[in-house]
mmCIF file of C-alpha atoms in Angstrom:
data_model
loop_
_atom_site.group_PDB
_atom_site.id
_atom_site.type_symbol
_atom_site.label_atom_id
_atom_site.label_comp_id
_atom_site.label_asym_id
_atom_site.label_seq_id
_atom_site.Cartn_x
_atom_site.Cartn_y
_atom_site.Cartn_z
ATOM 1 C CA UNK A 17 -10.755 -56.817 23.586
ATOM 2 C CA UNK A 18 -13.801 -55.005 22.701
ATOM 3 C CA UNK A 19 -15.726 -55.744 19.859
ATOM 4 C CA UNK A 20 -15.984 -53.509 16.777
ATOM 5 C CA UNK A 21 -19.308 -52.511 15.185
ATOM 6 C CA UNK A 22 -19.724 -50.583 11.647
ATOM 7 C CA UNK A 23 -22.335 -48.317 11.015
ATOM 8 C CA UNK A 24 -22.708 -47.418 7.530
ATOM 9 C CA UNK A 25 -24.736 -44.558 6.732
ATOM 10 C CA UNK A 26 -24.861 -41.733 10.463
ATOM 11 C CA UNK A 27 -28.016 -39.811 9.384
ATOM 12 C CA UNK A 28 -31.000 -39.749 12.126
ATOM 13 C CA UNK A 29 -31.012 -43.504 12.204
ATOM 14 C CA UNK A 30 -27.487 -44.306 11.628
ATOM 15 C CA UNK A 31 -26.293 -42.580 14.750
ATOM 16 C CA UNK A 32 -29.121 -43.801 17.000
ATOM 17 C CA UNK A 33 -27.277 -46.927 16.345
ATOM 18 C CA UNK A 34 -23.878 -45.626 16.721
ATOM 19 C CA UNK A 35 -24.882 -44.314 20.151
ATOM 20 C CA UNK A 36 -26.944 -47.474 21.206
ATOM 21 C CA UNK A 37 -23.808 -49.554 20.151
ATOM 22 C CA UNK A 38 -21.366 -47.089 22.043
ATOM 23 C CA UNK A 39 -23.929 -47.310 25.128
ATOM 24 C CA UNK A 40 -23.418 -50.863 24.732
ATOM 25 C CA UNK A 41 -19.935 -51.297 25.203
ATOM 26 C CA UNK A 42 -18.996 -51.957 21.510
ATOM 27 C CA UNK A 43 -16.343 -49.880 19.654
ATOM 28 C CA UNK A 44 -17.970 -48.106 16.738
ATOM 29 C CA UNK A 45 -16.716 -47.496 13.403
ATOM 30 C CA UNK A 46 -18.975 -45.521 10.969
ATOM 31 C CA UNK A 47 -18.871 -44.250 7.715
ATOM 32 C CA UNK A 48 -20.972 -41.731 5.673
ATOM 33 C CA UNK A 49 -19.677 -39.555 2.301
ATOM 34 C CA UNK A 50 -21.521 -36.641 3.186
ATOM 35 C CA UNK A 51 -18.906 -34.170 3.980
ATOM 36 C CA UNK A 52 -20.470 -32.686 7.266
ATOM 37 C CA UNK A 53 -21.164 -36.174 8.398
ATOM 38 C CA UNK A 54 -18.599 -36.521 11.340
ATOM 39 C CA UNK A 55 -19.170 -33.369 13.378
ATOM 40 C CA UNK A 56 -23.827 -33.908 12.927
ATOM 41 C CA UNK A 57 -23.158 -37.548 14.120
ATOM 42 C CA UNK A 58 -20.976 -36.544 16.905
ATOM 43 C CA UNK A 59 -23.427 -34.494 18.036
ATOM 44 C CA UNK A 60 -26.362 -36.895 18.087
ATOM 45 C CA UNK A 61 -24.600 -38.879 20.023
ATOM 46 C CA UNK A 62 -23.936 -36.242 22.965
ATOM 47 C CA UNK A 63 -27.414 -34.925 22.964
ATOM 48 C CA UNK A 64 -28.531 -39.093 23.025
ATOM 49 C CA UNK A 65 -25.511 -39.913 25.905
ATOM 50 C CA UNK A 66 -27.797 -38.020 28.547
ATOM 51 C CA UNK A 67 -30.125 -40.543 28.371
ATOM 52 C CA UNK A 68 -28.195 -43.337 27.576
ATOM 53 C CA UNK A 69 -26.738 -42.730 30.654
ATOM 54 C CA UNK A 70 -29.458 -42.328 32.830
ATOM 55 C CA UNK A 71 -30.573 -46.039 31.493
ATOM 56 C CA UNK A 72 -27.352 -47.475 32.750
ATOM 57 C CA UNK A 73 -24.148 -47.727 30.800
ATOM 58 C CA UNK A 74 -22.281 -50.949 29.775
ATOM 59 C CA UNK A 75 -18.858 -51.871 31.171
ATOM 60 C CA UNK A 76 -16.648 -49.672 28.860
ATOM 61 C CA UNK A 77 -19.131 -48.117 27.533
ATOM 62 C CA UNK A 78 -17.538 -44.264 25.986
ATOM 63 C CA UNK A 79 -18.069 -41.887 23.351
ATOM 64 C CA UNK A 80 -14.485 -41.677 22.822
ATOM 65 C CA UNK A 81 -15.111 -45.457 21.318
ATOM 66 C CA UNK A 82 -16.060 -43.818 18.059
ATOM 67 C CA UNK A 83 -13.976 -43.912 15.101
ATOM 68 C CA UNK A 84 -15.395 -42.289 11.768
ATOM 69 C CA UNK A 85 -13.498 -43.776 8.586
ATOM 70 C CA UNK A 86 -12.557 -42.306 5.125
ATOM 71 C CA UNK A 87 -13.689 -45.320 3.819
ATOM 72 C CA UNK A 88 -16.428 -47.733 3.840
ATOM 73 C CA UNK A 89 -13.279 -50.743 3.176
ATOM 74 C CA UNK A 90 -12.130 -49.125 6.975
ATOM 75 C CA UNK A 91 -15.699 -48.951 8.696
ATOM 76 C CA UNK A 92 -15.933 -52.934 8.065
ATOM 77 C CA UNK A 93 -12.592 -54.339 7.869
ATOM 78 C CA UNK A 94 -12.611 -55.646 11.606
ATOM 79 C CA UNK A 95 -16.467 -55.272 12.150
ATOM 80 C CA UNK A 96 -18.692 -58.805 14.026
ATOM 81 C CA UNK A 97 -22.094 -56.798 12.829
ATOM 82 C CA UNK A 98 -22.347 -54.013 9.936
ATOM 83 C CA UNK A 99 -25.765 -52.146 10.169
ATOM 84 C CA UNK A 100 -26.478 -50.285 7.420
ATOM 85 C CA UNK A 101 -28.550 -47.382 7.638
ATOM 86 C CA UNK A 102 -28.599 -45.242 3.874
ATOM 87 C CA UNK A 103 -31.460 -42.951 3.057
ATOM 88 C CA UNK A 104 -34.773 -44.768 1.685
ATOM 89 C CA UNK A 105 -33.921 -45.238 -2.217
ATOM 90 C CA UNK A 106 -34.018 -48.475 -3.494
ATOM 91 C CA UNK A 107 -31.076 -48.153 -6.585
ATOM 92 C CA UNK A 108 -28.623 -46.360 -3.608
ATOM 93 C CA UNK A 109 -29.593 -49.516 -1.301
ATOM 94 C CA UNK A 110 -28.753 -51.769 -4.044
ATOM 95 C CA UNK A 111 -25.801 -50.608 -4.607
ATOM 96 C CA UNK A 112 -24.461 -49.675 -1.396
ATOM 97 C CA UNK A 113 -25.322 -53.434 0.126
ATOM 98 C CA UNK A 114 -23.221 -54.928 -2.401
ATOM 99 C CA UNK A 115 -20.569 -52.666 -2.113
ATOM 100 C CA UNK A 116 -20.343 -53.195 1.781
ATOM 101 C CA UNK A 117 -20.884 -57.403 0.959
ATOM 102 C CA UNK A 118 -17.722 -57.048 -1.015
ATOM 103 C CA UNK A 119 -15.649 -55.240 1.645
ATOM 104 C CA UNK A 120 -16.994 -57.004 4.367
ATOM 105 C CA UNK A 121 -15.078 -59.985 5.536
ATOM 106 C CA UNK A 122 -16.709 -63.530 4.887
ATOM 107 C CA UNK A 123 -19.303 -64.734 7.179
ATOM 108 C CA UNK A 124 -19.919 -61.295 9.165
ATOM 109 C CA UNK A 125 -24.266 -60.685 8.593
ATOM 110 C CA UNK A 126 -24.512 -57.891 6.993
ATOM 111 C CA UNK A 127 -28.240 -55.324 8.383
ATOM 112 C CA UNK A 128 -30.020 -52.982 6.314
ATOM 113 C CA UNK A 129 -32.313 -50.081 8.931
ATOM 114 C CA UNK A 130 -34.888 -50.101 6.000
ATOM 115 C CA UNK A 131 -38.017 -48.755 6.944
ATOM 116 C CA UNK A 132 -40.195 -50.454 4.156
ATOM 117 C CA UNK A 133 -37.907 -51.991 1.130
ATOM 118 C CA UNK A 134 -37.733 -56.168 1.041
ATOM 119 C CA UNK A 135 -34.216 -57.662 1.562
ATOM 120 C CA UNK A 136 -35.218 -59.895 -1.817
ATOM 121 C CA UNK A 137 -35.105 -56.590 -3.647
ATOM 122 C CA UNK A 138 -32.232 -55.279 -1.657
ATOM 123 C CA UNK A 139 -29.922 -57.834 -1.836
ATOM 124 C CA UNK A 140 -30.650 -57.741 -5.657
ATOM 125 C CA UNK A 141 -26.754 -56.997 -6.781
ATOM 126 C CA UNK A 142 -24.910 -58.791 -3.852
ATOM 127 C CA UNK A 143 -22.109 -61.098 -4.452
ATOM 128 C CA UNK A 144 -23.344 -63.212 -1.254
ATOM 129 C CA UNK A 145 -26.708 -62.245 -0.549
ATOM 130 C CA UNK A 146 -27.426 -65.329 1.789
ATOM 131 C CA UNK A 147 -25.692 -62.745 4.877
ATOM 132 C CA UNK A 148 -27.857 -60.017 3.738
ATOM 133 C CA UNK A 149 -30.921 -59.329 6.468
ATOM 134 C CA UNK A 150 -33.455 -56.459 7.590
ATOM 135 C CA UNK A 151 -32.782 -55.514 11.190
ATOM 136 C CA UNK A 152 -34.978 -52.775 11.148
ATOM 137 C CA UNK A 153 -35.278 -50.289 14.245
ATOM 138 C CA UNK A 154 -37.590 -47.485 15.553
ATOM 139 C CA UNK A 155 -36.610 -44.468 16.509
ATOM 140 C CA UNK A 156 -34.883 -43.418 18.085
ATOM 141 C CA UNK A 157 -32.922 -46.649 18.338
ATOM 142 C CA UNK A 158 -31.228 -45.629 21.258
ATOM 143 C CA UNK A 159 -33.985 -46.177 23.336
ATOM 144 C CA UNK A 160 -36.713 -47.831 21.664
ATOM 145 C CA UNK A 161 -36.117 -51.648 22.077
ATOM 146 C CA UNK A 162 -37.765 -53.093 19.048
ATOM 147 C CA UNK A 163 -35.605 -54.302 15.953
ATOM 148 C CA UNK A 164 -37.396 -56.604 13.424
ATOM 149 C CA UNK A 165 -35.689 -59.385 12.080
ATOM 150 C CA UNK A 166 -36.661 -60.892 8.083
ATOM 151 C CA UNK A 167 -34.446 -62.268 5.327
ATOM 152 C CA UNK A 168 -35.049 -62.194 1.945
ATOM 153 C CA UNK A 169 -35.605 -65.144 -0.671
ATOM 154 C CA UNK A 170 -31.858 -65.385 -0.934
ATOM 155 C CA UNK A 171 -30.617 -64.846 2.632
ATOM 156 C CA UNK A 172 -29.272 -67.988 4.692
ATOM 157 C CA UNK A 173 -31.786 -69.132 8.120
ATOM 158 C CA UNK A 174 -28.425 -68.773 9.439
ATOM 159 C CA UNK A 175 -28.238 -64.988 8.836
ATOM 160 C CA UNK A 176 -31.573 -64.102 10.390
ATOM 161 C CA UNK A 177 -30.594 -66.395 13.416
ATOM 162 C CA UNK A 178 -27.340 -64.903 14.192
ATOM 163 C CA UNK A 179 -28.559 -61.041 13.483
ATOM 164 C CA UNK A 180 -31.583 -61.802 16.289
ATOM 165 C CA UNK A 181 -29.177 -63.127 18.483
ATOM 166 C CA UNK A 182 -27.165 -60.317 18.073
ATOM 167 C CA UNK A 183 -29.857 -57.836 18.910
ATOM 168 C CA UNK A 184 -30.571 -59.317 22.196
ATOM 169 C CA UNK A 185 -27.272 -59.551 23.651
ATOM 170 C CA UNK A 186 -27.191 -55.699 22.836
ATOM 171 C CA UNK A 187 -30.387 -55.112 24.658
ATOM 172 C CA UNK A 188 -33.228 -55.247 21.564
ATOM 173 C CA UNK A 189 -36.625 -56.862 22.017
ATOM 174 C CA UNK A 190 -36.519 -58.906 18.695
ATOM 175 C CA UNK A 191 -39.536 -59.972 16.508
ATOM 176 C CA UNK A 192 -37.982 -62.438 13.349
ATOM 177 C CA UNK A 193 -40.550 -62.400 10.812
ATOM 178 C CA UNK A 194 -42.048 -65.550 9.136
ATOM 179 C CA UNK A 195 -42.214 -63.672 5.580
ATOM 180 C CA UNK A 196 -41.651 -60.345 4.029
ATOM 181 C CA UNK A 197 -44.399 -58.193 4.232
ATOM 182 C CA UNK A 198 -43.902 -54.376 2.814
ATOM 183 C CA UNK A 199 -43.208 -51.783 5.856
ATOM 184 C CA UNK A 200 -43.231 -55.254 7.796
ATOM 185 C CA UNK A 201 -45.396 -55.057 11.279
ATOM 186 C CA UNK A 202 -45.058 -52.335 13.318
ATOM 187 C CA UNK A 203 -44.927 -49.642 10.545
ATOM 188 C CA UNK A 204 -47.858 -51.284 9.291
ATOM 189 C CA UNK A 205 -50.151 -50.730 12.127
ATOM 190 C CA UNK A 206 -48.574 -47.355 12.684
ATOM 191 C CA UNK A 207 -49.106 -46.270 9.497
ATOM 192 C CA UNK A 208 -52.752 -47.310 9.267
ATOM 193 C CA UNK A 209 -52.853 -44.945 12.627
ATOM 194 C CA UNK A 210 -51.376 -42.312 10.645
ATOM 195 C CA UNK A 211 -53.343 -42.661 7.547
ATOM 196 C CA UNK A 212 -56.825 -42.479 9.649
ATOM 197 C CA UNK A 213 -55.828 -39.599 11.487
ATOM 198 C CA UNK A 214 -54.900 -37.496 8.143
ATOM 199 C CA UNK A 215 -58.512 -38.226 7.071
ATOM 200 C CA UNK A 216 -59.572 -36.887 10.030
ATOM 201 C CA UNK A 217 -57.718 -33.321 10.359
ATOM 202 C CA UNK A 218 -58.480 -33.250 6.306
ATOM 203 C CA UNK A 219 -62.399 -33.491 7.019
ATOM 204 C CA UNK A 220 -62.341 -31.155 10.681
ATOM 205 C CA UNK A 221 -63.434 -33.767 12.522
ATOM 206 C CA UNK A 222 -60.847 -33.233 14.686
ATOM 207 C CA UNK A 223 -57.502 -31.148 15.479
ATOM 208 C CA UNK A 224 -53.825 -32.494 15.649
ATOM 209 C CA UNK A 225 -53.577 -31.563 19.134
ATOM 210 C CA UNK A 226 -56.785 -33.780 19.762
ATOM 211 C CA UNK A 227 -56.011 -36.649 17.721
ATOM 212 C CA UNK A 228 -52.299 -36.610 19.894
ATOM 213 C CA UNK A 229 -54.584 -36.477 23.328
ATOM 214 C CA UNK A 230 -56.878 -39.115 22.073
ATOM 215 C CA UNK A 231 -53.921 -41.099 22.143
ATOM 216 C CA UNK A 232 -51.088 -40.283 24.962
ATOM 217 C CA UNK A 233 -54.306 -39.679 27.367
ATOM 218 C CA UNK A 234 -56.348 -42.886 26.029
ATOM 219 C CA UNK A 235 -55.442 -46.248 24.262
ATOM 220 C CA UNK A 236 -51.427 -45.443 24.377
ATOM 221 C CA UNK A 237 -51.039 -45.955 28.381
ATOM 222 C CA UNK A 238 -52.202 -49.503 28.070
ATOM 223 C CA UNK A 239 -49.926 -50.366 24.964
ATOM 224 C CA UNK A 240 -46.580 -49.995 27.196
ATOM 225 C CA UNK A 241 -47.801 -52.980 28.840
ATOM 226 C CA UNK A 242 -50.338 -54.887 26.495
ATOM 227 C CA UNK A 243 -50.719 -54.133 22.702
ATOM 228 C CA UNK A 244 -53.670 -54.078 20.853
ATOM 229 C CA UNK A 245 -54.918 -58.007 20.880
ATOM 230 C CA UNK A 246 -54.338 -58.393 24.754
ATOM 231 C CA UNK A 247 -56.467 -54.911 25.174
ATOM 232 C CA UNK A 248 -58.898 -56.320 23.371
ATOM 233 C CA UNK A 249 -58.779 -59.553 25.230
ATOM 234 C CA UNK A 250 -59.434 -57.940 27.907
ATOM 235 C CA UNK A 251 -62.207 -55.825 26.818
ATOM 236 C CA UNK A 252 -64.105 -59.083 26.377
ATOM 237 C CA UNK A 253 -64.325 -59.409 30.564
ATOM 238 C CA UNK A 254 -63.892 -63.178 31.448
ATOM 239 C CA UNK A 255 -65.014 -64.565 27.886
ATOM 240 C CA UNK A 256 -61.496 -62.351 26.437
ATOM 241 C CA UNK A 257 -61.201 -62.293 23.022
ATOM 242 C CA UNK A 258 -63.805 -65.099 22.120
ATOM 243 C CA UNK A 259 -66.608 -62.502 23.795
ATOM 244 C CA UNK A 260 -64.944 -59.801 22.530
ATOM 245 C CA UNK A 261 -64.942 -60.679 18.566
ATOM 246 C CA UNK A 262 -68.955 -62.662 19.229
ATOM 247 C CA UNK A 263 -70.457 -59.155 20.742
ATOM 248 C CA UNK A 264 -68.103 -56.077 19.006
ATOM 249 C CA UNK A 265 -67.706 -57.995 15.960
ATOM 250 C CA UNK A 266 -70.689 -56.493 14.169
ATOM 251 C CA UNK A 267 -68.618 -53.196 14.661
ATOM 252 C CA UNK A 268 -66.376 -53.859 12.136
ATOM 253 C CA UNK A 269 -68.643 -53.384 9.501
ATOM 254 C CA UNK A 270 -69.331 -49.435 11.109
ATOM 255 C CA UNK A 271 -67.710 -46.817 9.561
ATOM 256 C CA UNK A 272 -65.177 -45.743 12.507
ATOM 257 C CA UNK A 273 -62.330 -45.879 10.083
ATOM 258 C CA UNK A 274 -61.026 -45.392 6.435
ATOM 259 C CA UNK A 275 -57.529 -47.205 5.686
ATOM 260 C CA UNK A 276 -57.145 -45.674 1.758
ATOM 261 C CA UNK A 277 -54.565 -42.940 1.847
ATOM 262 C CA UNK A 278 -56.516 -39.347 1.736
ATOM 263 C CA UNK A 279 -54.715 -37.678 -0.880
ATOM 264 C CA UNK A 280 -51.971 -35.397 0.337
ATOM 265 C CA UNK A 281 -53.219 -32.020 -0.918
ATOM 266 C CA UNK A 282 -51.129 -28.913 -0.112
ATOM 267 C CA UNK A 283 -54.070 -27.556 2.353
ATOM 268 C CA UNK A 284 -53.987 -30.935 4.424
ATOM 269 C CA UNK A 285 -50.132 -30.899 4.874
ATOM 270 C CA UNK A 286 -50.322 -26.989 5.547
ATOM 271 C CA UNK A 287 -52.870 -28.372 8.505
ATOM 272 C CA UNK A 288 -50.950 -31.172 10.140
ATOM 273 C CA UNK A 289 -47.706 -28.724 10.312
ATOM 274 C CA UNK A 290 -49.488 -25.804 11.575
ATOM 275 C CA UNK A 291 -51.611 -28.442 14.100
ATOM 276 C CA UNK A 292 -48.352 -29.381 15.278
ATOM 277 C CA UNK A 293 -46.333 -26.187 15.692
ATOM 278 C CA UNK A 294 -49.448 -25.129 17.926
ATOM 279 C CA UNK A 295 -49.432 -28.007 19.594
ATOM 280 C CA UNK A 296 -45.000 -27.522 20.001
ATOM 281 C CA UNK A 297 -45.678 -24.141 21.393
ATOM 282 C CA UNK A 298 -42.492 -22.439 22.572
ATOM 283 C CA UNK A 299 -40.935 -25.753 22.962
ATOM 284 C CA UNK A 300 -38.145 -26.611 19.765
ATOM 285 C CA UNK A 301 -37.363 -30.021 18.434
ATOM 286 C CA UNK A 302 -34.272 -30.351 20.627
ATOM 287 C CA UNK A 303 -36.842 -29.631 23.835
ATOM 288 C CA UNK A 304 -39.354 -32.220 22.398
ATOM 289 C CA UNK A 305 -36.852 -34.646 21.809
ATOM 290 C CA UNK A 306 -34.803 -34.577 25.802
ATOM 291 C CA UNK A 307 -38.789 -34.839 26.639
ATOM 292 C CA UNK A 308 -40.098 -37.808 24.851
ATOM 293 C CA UNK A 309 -36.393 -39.421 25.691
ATOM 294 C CA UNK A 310 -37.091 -38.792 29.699
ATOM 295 C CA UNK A 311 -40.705 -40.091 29.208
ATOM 296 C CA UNK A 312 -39.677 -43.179 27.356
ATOM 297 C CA UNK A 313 -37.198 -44.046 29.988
ATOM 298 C CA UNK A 314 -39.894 -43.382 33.101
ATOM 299 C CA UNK A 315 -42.571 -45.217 30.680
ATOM 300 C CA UNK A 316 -40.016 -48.378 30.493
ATOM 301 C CA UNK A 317 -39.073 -47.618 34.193
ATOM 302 C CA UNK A 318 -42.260 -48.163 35.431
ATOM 303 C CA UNK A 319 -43.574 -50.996 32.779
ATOM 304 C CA UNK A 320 -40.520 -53.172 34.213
ATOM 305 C CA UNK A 321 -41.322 -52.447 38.033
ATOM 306 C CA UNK A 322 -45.070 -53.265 37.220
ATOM 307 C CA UNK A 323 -44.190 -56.388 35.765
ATOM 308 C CA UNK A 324 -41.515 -57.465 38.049
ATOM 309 C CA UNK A 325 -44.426 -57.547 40.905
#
């Protein structure tokens, strides 16, 4: 008998799950109040089954395995995983994780998608916070593989353990977390990315669409394969990192980047959207998103052929 997932909460994130789960093999029940819900998640999950496909589908694996509940009592009755995937607002995350920890039968871990809020302050109101756990995704988690794993100060070893083992027999690439850190790693060193290029299109030293080249053209082919410490490891030739950090260490005190916010004025968010619909051209957000799927899958394609020798 197939297993049951819930998905509570089928915005943008929500039903990347939902699909990755159906892709999967699992039966999917979901459940969202906004009244439109059913027929916008039912379409992400067509325009994502393309590529899910193309990927390779699990034994069973169908779209017809989705059920979308009245209630959130229906979404988790029979569930072995709940992800929960509710807009960023701390109260409504609050609330809504103890609401699903007291219709969720005993023992069953209990994920929250957050993209930046501790489980310690999440799992504030919960009845039994020790199942309570951050399996946070990227998007879209359909087809990127990385979900990290962190408890709060309140949630059971136990809980983290069984939500990362979980992951991986769905297919994630799972990084548990020692601590809580705020926007934990990845959105950390994406967002000091981010914040650099702002300052950059705010003070014309360069354009969105060269920013964007500087990095699909430049640094962002090698991090498929190595991330940032192993480039730089190898950037130090045969003395790796050692070299590296001994001879390029002085750089770090040179002024090649500025991690303070720039302040969001209206003129510098009137830039980056106007940089980007340039740089979209005639192509909409539904063309730009069955491209960066098809390049994610030949990316992944040809990272695992590389490595497999």
């Amino acid at each position: 008998m197939p297993e049951t997932v819930a998905c509570v909460g089928a915005g943008v994130i929500g039903g990347g799950w939902v699909a990755h789960f159906l892709a999967r093999g699992f039966h999917v029940r979901a459940w969202d109040p906004a009244p439109d819900a059913e027929a916008k998640l039912r379409r992400l999950v067509d325009a994502a089954w393309p590529a899910l496909t193309s990927l390779g589908l699990a034994d069973g694996a169908s779209r017809d395995n989705l059920v979308v509940t009245a209630t959130l009592a229906e979404a988790v009755a029979d569930a072995v995983f709940v992800q929960e995937s509710a807009p960023e607002d701390l109260p409504l995350k609050q609330k809504l994780l103890a609401e699903i920890d007291a219709a969720t039968p005993p023992g069953i871990v209990i994920a929250s998608s957050t993209s930046g809020y501790g489980m310690t302050e999440m799992q504030a109101d919960a009845a039994t916070p020790e199942r309570l756990v951050v399996g946070h995704p990227f998007n879209p988690p359909y087809l990127i593989p990385l979900v990290e794993v962190v408890g709060g100060e309140r949630t059971g070893a136990w809980a983290a353990e069984r939500a990362a083992d979980f992951y991986r027999r769905v297919g994630k690439t799972v990084i548990t977390m020692d601590r809580e850190v705020p926007g934990f790693i990845a959105n950390r060193l994406q967002e000091a990315l981010w914040r650099e290029a702002l300052h950059m299109v705010a003070n014309g030293e360069a354009t969105v669409e060269q920013i964007d080249t500087a990095i699909t053209a430049g640094p962002g082919l090698r991090w498929p394969v190595q991330g940032p410490m192993l480039t730089f490891h190898l950037a130090g030739g045969e003395g790796g990192m050692a070299h590296m950090l001994d001879h390029f260490g002085p750089s770090l005190k040179a002024p090649w980047t500025r991690l303070e916010a720039p302040e969001l004025t209206p003129g510098l968010r009137d830039a980056v959207v106007a940089g980007c619909d340039d740089e979209a051209g005639d192509r909409t957000i539904a063309d730009l998103i069955a491209e960066r799927d098809r390049a994610i899958i030949a990316v992944q394609r040809a990272v695992g052929e590389a490595r497999d020798g």
